[in-house]
Tab-separated table of C-alpha atoms in Angstrom:
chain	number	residue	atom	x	y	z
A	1	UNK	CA	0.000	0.000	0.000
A	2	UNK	CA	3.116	2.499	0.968
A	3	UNK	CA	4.811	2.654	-2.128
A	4	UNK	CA	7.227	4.937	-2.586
A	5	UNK	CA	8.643	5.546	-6.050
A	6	UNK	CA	12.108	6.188	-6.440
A	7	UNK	CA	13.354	9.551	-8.422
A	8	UNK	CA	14.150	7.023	-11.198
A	9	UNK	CA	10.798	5.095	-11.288
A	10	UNK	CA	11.207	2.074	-9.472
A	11	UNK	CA	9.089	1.813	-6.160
A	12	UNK	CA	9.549	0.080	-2.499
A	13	UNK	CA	7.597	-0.296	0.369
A	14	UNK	CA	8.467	2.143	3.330
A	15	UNK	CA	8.970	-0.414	5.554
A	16	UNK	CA	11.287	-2.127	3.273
A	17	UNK	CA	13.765	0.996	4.097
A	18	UNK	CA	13.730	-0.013	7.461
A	19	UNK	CA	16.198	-3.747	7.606
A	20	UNK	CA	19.499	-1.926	7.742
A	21	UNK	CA	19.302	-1.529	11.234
A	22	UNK	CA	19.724	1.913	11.198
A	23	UNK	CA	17.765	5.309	12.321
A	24	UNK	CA	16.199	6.607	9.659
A	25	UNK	CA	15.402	10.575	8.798
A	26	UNK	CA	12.688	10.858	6.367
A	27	UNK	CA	11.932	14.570	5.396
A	28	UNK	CA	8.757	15.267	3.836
A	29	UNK	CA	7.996	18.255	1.634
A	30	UNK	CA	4.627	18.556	1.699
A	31	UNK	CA	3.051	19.986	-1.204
A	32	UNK	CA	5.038	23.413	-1.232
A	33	UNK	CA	8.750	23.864	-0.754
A	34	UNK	CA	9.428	27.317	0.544
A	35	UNK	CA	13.083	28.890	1.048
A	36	UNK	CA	13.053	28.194	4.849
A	37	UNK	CA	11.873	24.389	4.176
A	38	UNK	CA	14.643	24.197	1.753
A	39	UNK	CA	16.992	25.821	4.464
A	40	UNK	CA	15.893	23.073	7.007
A	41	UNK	CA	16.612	20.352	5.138
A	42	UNK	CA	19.855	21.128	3.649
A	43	UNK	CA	21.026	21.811	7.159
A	44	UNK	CA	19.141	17.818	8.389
A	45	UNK	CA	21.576	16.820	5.408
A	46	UNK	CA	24.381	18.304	6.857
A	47	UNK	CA	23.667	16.525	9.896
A	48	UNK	CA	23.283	13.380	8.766
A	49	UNK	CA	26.678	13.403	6.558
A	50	UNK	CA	29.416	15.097	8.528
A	51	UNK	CA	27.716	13.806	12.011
A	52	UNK	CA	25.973	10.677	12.466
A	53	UNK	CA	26.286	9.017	8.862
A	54	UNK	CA	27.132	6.034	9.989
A	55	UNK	CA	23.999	6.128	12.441
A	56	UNK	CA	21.295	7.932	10.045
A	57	UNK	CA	20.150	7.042	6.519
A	58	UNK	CA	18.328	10.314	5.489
A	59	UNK	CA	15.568	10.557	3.075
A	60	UNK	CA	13.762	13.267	1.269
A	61	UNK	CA	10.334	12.435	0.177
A	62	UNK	CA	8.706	14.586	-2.085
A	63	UNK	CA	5.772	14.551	-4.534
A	64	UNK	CA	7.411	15.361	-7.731
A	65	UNK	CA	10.802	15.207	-9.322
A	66	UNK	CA	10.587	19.520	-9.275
A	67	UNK	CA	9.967	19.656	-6.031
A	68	UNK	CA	13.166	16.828	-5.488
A	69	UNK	CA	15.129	18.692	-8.103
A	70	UNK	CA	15.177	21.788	-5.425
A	71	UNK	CA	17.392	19.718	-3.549
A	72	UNK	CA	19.586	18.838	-6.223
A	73	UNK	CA	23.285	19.271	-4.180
A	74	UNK	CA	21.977	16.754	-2.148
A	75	UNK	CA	21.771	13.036	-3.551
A	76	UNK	CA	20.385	11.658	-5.840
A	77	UNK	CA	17.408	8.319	-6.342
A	78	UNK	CA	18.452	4.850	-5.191
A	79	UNK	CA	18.798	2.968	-8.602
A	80	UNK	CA	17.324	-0.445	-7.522
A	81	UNK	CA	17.010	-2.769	-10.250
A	82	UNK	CA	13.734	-4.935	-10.542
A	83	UNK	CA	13.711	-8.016	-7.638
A	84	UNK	CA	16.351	-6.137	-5.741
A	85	UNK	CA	15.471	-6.151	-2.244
A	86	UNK	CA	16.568	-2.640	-1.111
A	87	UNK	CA	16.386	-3.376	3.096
A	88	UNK	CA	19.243	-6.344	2.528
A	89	UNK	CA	21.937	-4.338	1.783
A	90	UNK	CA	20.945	-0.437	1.106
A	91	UNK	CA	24.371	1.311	1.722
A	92	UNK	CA	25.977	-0.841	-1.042
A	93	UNK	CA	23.422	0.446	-2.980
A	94	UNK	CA	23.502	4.125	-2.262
A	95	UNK	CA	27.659	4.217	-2.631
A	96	UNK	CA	26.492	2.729	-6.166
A	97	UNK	CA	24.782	5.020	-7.039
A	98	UNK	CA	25.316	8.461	-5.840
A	99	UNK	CA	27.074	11.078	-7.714
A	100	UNK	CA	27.250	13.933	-5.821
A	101	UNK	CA	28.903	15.337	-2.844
A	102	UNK	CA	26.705	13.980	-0.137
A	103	UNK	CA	26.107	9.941	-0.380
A	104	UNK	CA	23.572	10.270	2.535
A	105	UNK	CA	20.708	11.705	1.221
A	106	UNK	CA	17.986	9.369	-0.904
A	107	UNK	CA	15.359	11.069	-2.480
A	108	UNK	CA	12.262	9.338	-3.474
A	109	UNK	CA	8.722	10.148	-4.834
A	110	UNK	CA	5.515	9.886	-2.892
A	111	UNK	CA	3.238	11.132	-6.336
A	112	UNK	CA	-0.191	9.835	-4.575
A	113	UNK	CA	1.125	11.249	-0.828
A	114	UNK	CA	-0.212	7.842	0.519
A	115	UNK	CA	2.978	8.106	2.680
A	116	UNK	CA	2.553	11.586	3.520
A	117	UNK	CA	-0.774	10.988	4.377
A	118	UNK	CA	0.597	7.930	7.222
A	119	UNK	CA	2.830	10.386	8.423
A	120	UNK	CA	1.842	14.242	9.035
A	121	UNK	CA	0.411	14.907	5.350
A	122	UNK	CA	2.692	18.144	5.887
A	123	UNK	CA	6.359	19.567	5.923
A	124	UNK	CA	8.111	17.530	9.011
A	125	UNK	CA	10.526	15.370	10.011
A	126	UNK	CA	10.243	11.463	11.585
A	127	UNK	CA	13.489	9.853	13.194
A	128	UNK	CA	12.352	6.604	13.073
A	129	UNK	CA	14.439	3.648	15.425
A	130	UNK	CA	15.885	0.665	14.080
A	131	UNK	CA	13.383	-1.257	15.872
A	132	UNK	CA	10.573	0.789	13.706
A	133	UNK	CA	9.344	3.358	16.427
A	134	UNK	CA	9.534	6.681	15.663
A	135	UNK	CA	12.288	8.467	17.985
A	136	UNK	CA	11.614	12.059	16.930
A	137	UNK	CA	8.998	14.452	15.518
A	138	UNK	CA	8.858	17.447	14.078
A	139	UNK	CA	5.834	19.224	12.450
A	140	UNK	CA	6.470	21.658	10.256
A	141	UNK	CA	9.902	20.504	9.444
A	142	UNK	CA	12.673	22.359	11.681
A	143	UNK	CA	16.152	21.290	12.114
A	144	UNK	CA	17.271	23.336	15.652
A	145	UNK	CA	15.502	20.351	17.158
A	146	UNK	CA	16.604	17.579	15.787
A	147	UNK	CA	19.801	19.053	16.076
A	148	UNK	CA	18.926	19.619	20.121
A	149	UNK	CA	17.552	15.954	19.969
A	150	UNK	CA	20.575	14.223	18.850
A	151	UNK	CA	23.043	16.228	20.611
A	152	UNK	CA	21.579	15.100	23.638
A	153	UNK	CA	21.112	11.112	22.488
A	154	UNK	CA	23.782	10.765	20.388
């Protein structure tokens, strides 16, 4: 039911993401990206690639490839192949196939916003644990406290 699709068409189950045994960060747009959502995440991206990346996989999910291609200094779509099975060994995959600078950030397409509708159906943020519960929340989107959150677990 949760399908994602990836920025270059293949899709995945959400909870598919989840089998690295990681946290995972998964930033939702919502249906408008303004300057100070943009801000927000580029500074979650920072984050997650010069302080916990090998703790955090972080995700942007947004509902079109323009609203993706906003972030696009940031990463890039995971390019799965058909019967790959993304949760066994996603890393491998992302060193694959990213191109630019950061290697931490996956973007991926929610075009229904099925998934944004599970989550806050708005600009936020979900740190969710490696056993599946979500750790942190933020709605709208702000990264001052994640940033407060992980300092202090982390």
């Amino acid at each position: 039911r949760n399908l994602i699709g990836y920025a270059d068409g293949n899709t995945v189950r959400i909870y598919e993401l989840l089998r690295n045994g990681k946290f995972h960060l998964f930033c939702f747009t919502g249906t408008q990206i303004t300057p100070v959502i943009k801000n927000n995440f580029e500074r979650v991206a920072e984050l997650a690639e010069t302080k916990y990346s090998d703790l955090i996989q972080f995700y942007i999910i947004g509902q079109t490839k323009r609203e993706l291609n906003e972030f696009a200094g940031l990463g890039a779509g995971l390019g799965f192949g058909h019967g790959t099975d993304p949760g066994a060994d996603a890393d491998a995959h992302a060193e694959r196939t990213f191109t630019t600078k950061s290697k931490q950030v996956i973007k991926l397409l929610d075009q229904d916003l099925t998934v944004h509708q599970s989550f806050a159906n708005a600009n936020s943020l979900y740190l969710i644990r490696p056993d599946g519960y979500v750790a942190f929340r933020s709605v709208p989107a702000d990264a001052s406290s994640l940033e407060h959150y992980l300092a202090a677990f982390f």
